Coordinates of C-alpha atoms in Angstrom, one line a residue:
X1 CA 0.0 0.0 0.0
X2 CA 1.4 3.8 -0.7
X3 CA 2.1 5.9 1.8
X4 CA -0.3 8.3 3.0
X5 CA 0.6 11.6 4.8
X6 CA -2.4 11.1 7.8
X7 CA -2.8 13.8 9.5
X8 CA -2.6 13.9 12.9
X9 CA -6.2 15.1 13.3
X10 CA -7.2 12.1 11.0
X11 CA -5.0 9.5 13.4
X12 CA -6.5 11.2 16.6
X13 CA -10.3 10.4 15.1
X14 CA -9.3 6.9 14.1
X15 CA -7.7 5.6 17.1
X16 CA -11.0 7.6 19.3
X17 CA -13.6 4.9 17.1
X18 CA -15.9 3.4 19.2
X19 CA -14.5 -0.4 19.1
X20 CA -17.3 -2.3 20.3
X21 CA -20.0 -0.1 17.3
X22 CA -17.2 -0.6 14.5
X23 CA -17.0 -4.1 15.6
X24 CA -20.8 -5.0 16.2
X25 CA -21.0 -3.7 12.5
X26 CA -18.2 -6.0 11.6
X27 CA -20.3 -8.9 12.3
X28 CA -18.3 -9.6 15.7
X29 CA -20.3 -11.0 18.7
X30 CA -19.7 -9.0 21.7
X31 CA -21.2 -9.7 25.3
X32 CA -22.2 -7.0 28.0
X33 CA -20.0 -7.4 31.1
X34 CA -20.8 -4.4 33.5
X35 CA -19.7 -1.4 31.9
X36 CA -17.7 -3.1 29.2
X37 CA -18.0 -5.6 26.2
X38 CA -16.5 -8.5 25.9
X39 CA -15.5 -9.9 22.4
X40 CA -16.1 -13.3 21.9
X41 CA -14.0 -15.3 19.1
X42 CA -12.7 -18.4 17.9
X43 CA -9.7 -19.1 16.6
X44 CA -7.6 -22.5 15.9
X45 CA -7.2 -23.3 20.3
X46 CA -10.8 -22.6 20.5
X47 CA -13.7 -20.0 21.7
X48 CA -12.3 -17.3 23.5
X49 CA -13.8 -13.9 25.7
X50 CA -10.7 -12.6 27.4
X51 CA -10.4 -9.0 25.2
X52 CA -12.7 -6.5 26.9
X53 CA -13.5 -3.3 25.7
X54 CA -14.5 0.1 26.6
X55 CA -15.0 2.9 24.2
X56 CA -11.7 3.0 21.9
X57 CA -9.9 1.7 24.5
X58 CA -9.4 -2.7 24.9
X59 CA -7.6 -4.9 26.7
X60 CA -6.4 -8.7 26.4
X61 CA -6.3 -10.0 30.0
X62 CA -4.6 -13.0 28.2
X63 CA -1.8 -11.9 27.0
X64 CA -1.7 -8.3 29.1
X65 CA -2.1 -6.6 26.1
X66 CA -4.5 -3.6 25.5
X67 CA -4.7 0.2 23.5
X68 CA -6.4 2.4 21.5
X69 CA -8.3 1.4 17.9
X70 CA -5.6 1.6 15.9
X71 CA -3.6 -0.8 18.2
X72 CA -6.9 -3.3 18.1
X73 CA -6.6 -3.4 14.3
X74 CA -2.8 -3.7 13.6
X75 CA -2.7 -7.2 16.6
X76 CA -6.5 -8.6 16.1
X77 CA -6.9 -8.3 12.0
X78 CA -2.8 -8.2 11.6
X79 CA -3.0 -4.8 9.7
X80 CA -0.1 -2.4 9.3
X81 CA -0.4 0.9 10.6
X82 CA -2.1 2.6 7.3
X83 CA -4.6 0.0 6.6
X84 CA -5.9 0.2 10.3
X85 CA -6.4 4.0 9.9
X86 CA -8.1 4.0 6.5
X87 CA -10.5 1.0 7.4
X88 CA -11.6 3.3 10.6
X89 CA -12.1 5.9 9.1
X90 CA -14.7 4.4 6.9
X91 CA -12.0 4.3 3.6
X92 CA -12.6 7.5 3.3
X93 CA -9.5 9.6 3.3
X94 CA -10.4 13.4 3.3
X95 CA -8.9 16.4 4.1
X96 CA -10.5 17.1 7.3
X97 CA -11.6 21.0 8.3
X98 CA -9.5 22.7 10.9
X99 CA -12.2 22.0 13.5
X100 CA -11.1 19.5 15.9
X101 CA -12.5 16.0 15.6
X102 CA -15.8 15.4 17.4
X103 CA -15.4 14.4 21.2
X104 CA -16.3 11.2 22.1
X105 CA -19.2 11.1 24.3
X106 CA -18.1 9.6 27.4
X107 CA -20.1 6.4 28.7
X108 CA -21.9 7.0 31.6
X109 CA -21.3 4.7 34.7
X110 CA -23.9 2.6 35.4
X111 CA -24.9 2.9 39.0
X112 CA -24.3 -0.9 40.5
X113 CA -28.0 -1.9 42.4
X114 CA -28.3 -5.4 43.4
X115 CA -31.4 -6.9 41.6
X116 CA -34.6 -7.1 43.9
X117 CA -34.8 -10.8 46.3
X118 CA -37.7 -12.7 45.8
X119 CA -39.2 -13.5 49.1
X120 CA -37.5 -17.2 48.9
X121 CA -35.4 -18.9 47.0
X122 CA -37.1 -22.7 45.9
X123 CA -36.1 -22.1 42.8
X124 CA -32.4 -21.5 43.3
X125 CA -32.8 -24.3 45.6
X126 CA -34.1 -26.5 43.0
X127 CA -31.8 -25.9 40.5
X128 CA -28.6 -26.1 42.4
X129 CA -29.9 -29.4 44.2
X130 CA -31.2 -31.4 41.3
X131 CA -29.6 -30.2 38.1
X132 CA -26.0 -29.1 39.6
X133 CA -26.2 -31.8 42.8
X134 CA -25.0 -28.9 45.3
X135 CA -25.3 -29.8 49.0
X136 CA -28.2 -27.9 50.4
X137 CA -26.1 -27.0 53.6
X138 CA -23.2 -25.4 51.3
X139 CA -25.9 -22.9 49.7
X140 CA -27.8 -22.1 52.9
X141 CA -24.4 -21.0 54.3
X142 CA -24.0 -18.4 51.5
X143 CA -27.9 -18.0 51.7
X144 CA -27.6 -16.8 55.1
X145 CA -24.7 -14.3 54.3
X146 CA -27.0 -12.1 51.5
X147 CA -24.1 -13.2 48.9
X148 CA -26.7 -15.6 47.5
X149 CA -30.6 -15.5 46.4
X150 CA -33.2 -15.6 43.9
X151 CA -33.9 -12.2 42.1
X152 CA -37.8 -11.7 42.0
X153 CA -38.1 -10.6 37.8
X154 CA -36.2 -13.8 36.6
X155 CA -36.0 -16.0 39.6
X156 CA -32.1 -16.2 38.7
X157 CA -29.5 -17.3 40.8
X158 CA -27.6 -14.4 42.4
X159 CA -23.9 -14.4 43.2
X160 CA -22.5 -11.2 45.4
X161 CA -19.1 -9.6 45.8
X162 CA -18.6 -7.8 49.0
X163 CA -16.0 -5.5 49.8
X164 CA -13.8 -5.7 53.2
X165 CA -16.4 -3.5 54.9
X166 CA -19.0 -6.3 53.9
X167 CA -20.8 -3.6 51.5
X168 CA -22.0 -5.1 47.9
X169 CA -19.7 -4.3 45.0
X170 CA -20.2 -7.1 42.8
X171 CA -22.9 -9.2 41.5
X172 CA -23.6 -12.0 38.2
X173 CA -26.9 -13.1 37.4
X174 CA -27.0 -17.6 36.7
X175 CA -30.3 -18.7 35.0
X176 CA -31.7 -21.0 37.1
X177 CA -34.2 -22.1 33.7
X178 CA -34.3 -26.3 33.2
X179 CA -35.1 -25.7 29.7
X180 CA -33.6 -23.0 26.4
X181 CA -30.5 -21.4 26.7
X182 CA -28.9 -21.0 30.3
X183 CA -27.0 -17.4 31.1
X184 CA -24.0 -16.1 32.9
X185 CA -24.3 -12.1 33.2
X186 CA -22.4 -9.9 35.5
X187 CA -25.0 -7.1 36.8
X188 CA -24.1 -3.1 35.2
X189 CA -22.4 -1.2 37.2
X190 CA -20.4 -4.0 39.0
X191 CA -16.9 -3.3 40.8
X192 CA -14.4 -6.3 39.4
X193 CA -11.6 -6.4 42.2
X194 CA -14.9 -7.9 44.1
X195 CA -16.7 -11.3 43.1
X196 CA -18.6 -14.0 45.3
X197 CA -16.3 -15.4 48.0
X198 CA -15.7 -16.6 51.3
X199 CA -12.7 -16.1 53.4
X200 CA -11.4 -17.7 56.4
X201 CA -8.4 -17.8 58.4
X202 CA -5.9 -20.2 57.2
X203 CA -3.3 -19.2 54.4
X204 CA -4.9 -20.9 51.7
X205 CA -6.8 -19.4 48.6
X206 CA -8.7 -21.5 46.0
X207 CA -9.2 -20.2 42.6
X208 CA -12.1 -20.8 40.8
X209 CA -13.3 -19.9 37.2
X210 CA -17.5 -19.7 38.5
X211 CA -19.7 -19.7 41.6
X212 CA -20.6 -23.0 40.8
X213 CA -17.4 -24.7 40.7
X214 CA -16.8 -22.9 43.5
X215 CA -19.7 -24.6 45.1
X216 CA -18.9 -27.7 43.8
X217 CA -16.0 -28.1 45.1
X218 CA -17.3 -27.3 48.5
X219 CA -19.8 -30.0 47.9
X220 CA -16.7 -32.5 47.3
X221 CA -14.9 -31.5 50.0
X222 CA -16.5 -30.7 52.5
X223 CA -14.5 -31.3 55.8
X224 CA -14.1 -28.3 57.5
X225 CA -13.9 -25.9 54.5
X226 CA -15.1 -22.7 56.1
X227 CA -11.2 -22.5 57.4
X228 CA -9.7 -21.7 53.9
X229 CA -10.4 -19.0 51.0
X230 CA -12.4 -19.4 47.9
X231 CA -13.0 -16.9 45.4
X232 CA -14.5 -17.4 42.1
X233 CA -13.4 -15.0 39.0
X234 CA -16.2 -15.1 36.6
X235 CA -14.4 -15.5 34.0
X236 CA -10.0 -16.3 34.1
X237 CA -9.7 -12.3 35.4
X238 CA -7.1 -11.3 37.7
X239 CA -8.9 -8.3 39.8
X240 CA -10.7 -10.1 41.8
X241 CA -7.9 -12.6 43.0
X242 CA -5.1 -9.9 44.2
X243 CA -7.4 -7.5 45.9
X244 CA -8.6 -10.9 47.5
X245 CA -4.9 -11.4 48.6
X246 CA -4.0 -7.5 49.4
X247 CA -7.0 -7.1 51.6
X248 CA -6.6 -10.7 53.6
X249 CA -2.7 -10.4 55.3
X250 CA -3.1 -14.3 56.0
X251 CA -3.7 -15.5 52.5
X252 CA -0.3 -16.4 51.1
X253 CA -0.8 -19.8 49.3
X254 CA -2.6 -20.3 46.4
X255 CA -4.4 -22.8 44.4
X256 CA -5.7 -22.4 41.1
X257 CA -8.6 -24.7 40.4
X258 CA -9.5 -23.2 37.1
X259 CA -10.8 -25.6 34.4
X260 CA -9.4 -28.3 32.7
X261 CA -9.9 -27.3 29.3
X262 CA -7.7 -25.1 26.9
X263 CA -9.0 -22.2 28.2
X264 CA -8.2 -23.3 32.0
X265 CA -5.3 -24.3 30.7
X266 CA -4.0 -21.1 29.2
X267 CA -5.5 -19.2 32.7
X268 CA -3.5 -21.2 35.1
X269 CA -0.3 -20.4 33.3
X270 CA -1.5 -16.5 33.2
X271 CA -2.4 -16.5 36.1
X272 CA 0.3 -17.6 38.2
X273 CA 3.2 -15.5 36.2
X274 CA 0.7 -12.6 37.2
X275 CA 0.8 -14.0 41.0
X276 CA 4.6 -14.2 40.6
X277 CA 5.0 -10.8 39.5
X278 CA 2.8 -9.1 42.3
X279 CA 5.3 -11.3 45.2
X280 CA 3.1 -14.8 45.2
X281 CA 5.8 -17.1 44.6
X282 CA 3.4 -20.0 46.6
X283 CA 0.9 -20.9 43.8
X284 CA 0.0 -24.6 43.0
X285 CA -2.5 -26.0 39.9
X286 CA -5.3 -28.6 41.4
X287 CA -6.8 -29.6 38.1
X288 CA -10.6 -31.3 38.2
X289 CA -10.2 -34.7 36.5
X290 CA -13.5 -33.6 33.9
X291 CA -14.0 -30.5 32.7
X292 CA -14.5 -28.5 35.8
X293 CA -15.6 -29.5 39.0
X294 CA -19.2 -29.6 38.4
X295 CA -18.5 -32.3 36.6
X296 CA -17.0 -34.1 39.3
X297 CA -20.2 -33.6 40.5
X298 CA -22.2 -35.4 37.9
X299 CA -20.0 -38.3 37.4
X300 CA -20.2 -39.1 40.7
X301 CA -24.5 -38.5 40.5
X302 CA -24.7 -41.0 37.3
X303 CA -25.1 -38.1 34.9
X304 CA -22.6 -37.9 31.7
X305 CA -19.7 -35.5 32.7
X306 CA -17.7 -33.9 30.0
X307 CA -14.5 -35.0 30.3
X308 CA -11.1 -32.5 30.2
X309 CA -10.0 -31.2 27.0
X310 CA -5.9 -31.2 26.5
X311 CA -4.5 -27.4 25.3
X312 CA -3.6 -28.7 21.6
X313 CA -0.9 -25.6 21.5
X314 CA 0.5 -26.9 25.1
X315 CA 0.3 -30.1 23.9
X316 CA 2.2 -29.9 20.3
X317 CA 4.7 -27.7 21.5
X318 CA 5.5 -30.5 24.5
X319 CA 5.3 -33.0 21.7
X320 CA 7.9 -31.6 19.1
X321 CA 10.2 -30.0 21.7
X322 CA 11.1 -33.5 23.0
X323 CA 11.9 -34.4 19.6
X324 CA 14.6 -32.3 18.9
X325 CA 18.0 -33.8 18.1
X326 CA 21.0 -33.0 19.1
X327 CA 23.0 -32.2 16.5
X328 CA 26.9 -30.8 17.3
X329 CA 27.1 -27.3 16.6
X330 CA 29.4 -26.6 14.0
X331 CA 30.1 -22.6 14.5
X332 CA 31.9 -22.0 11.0
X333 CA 29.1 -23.7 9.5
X334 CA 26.0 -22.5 11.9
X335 CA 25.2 -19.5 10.0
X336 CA 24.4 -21.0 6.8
X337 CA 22.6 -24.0 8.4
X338 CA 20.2 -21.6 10.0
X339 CA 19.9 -19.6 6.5
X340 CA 19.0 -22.7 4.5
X341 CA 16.7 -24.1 7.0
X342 CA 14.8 -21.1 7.6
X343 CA 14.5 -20.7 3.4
X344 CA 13.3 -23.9 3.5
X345 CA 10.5 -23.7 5.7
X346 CA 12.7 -26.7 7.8
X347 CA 12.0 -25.3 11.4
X348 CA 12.6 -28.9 12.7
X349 CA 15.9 -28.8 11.9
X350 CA 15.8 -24.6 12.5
X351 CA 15.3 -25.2 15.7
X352 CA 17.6 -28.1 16.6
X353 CA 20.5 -26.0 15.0
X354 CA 19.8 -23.4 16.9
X355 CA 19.4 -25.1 20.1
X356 CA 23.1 -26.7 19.8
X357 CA 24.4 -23.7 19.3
X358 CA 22.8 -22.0 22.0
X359 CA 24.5 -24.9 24.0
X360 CA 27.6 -24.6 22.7
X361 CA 27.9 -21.0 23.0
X362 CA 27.0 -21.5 26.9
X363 CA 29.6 -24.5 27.6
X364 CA 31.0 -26.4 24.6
X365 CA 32.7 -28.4 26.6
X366 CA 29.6 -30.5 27.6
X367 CA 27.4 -29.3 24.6
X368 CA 25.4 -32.8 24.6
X369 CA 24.2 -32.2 27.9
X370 CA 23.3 -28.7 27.4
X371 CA 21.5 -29.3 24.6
X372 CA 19.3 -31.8 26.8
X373 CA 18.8 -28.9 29.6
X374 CA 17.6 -26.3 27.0
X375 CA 15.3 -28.7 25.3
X376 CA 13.7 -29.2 28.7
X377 CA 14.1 -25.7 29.4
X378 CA 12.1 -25.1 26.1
X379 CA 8.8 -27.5 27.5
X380 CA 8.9 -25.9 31.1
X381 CA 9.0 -22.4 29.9
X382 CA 6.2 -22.9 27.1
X383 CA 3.0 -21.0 28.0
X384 CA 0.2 -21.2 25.5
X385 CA -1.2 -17.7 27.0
X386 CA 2.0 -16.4 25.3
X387 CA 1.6 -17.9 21.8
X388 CA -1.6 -16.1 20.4
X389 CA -1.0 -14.8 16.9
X390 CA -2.1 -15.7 14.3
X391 CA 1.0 -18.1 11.6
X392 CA 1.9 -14.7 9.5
X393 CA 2.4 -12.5 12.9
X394 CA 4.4 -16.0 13.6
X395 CA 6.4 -15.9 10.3
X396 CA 7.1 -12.2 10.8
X397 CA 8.4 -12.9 14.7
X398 CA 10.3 -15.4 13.4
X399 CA 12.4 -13.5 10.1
X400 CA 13.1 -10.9 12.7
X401 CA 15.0 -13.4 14.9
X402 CA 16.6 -15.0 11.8
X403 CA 18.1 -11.6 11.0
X404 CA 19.3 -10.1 14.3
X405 CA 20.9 -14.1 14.8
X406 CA 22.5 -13.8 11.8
X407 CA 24.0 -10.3 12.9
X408 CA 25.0 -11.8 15.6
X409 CA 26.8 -14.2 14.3
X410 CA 29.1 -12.2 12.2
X411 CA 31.3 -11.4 15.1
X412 CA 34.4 -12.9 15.3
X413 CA 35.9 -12.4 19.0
X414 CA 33.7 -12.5 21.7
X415 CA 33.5 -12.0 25.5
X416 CA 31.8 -14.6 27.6
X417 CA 29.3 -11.5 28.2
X418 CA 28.9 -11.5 24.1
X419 CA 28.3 -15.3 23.8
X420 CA 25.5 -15.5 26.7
X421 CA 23.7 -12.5 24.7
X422 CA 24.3 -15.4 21.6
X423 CA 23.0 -18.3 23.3
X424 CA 20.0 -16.2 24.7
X425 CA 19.4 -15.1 20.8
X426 CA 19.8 -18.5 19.7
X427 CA 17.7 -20.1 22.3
X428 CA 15.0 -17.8 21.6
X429 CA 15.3 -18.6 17.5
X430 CA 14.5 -22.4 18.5
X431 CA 11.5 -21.2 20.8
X432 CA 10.1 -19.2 17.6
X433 CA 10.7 -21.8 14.8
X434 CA 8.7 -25.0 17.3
X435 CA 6.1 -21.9 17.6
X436 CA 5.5 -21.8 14.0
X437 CA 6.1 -25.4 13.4
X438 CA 3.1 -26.5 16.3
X439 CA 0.9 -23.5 14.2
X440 CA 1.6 -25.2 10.8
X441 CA 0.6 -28.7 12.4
X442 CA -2.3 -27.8 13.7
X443 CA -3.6 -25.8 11.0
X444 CA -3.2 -29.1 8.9
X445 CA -4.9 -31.0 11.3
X446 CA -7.6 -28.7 11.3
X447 CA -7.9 -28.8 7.5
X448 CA -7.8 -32.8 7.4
X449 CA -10.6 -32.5 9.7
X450 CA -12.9 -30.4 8.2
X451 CA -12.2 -32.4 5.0
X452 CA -13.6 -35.7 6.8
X453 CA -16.5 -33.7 7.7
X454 CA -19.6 -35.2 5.4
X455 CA -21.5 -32.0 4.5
X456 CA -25.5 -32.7 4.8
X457 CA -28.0 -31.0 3.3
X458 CA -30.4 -28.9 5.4
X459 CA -33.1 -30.1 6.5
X460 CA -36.7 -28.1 5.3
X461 CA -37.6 -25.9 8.0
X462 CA -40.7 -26.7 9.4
X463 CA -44.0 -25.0 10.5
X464 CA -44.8 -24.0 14.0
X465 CA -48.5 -24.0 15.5
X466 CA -49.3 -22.1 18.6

């Protein structure tokens, strides 16, 4: 595409587009959550909702990445920088009048009001009992603290967050309906840092995804719960969680019980590198052997229970990694070895050349061995939160570490400081080629699949009588 001389008026009014209208016109499918939207999308790992968005202004809680419009377009639709700001501004690239670009109505904050309680809650009772098998004694505890009831409109099941002066901050909205299309909502207006809880006065602080793995967890293990800490997230968000852990001194020990699906997956990895970073080094996974822990529930009630589903990225990357071969560096020959594989589209063998030289530039005096320690290195460090583009971002990621290797390489003396930087570079190359490598794999796996599929015609739609 040609360059085009935007003006700084016309990049001010593209990056202020309201993301959620522009996207809703799209043809995306966005959520309310509060005062924010979530964006829900699929892509080859699976259905997603972690980017929230507020005006111009998003947010990945997946990969901790966020911005303005212009930002959303260049890492969501992998557009460069003048494609993003023509396709906001409607492809219509004008001149604009020295007037400044219209404000941006701000969005007004919802006031957050609990819905109104019905005057019991048989209903909530019901439901939790007979279609989730929750033990009537773990919701009447929470029953009798006012963090849950039956609203009197909908006769939903409601979940509240208090704050640490017992006030309501935070509340979502479960359809307690036995038939159609069950619901999750988080109430307008609701504070995140809060969710449904219960805290008690050991050092111990289980992490669940919903209110209802959270209570069926309880209902598993019941012996003298009350002593620990359970929070659940709605949703795989942080906020909750660490002011959870800054308002309650005694909580230092955490236990993520998130599901065990791909999503879960990904969120327990997330998760505890953000625990790590805010000083909670004590953080252990406790994986449901189904899906999540409602499941638990139902297997052991006779009712089908979806069983886990592995993280295919996790997986694949595990896979490949341990099949790297060691292969002795040869430095003179290293460069073009890396060249011809990456040209080649080999990243097998890119990988397994640059992982021998990584060792060897670390210690070539027990390469062999090294080589084994960075392969392993290579599975423990893999987090599948961290490997979200799409294969050209991939590609791209992966030239640019071709090239500044190859730099690298052209020096001839080197302090021990200069070959660490190498291995690090090197180590990093091998990272990025099994990246692309797992993507390529999967995306054939995909495509195999969808070819198997037997496409059927549809069926005539049929009349309805009332």
């Amino acid at each position: 595409m040609p360059y085009i001389p935007f003006t700084d008026e016309q990049k001010q009014l593209a990056n202020s587009v309201d993301l959620a209208e522009y996207l809703r016109v799209r043809g995306e499918k966005l959520e309310r959550a509060g005062i924010e939207h979530k964006l829900i999308y699929c892509d080859s790992s699976g259905k997603h909702d972690s980017i929230t968005i507020r005006g111009s202004k998003w947010f990945d809680h997946k990969n901790q990445v966020g911005g303005g419009a212009i930002k959303f377009m260049q890492e969501f639709y992998d557009m460069d920088f003048q494609t993003a700001v023509q396709e906001l501004l409607g492809q219509r690239v004008t001149p604009l009048s020295h007037s400044p670009p219209k404000a941006i109505a701000k969005e007004e904050k919802k006031e957050f009001r609990l819905p109104q309680a019905n005057t019991n809650m048989h209903r909530v009772y019901a439901y939790l009992i007979k279609q989730r098998f929750i033990a009537p004694e773990v919701i009447t505890h929470f029953a009798k603290q006012h963090t849950l009831y039956e609203d009197k409109e909908h006769h939903n099941a409601v979940f509240v967050g208090i704050d640490e002066n017992g006030v309501p901050r935070q509340a979502s909205k479960r359809s307690t309906n036995s038939y159609g299309n069950s619901f999750r909502i988080t109430c307008q207006g609701s504070d995140t840092r809060y969710s449904f809880a219960h805290f008690g006065e050991s050092k111990r602080l289980y992490v669940f995804e919903a209110p209802i793995d959270m209570l069926s967890f309880l209902t598993l293990y019941p012996k003298e719960w009350q002593k620990h800490s359970y929070i659940a997230m709605n949703g795989v968000y942080e906020n909750a969680v660490l002011t959870a852990l800054k308002n309650h001194s005694n909580l230092s020990e955490v236990i993520l019980c998130v599901d065990n699906d791909e999503g879960g997956i990904e969120a327990a990895d997330r998760l505890r590198d953000i625990l790590n970073e805010n000083g909670y080094s004590n953080v252990k996974r406790l994986a449901p052997p189904y899906k999540d822990w409602n499941e638990v529930l139902k297997e052991k009630n006779g009712v089908y229970a979806l069983p886990a589903v592995p993280n295919k990225h996790k997986e694949e990357y595990h896979c490949q990694a341990e099949n790297l071969q060691y292969l002795k560096c040869r430095p003179d020959k290293l460069t073009s070895q890396i060249y011809a594989a990456f040209k080649n589209e080999q990243y097998k063998y890119l990988a397994e050349y640059a992982l021998a030289g990584s060792a060897f530039f670390i210690d070539k005096s027990c390469e062999k061995d090294m080589f084994a320690k960075l392969r392993a290195k290579l599975k423990a460090e893999y987090k599948p939160y961290t490997d979200k583009g799409k294969a050209a971002a991939k590609q791209r990621n992966l030239q640019e570490c071709v090239t500044e290797v190859m730099k690298d390489l052209r020096q001839t003396a080197r302090t021990r400081e200069q070959s660490v930087n190498t291995a690090k570079l090197l180590y990093q190359l091998a990272d990025r080629a099994v990246r692309l490598s797992v993507e390529e794999t999967l995306s054939v796996s995909i495509q195999e699949q969808n070819e198997d599929i037997d496409i059927v015609p549809e069926p005539e739609p049929c009349m309805e009588f009332s």
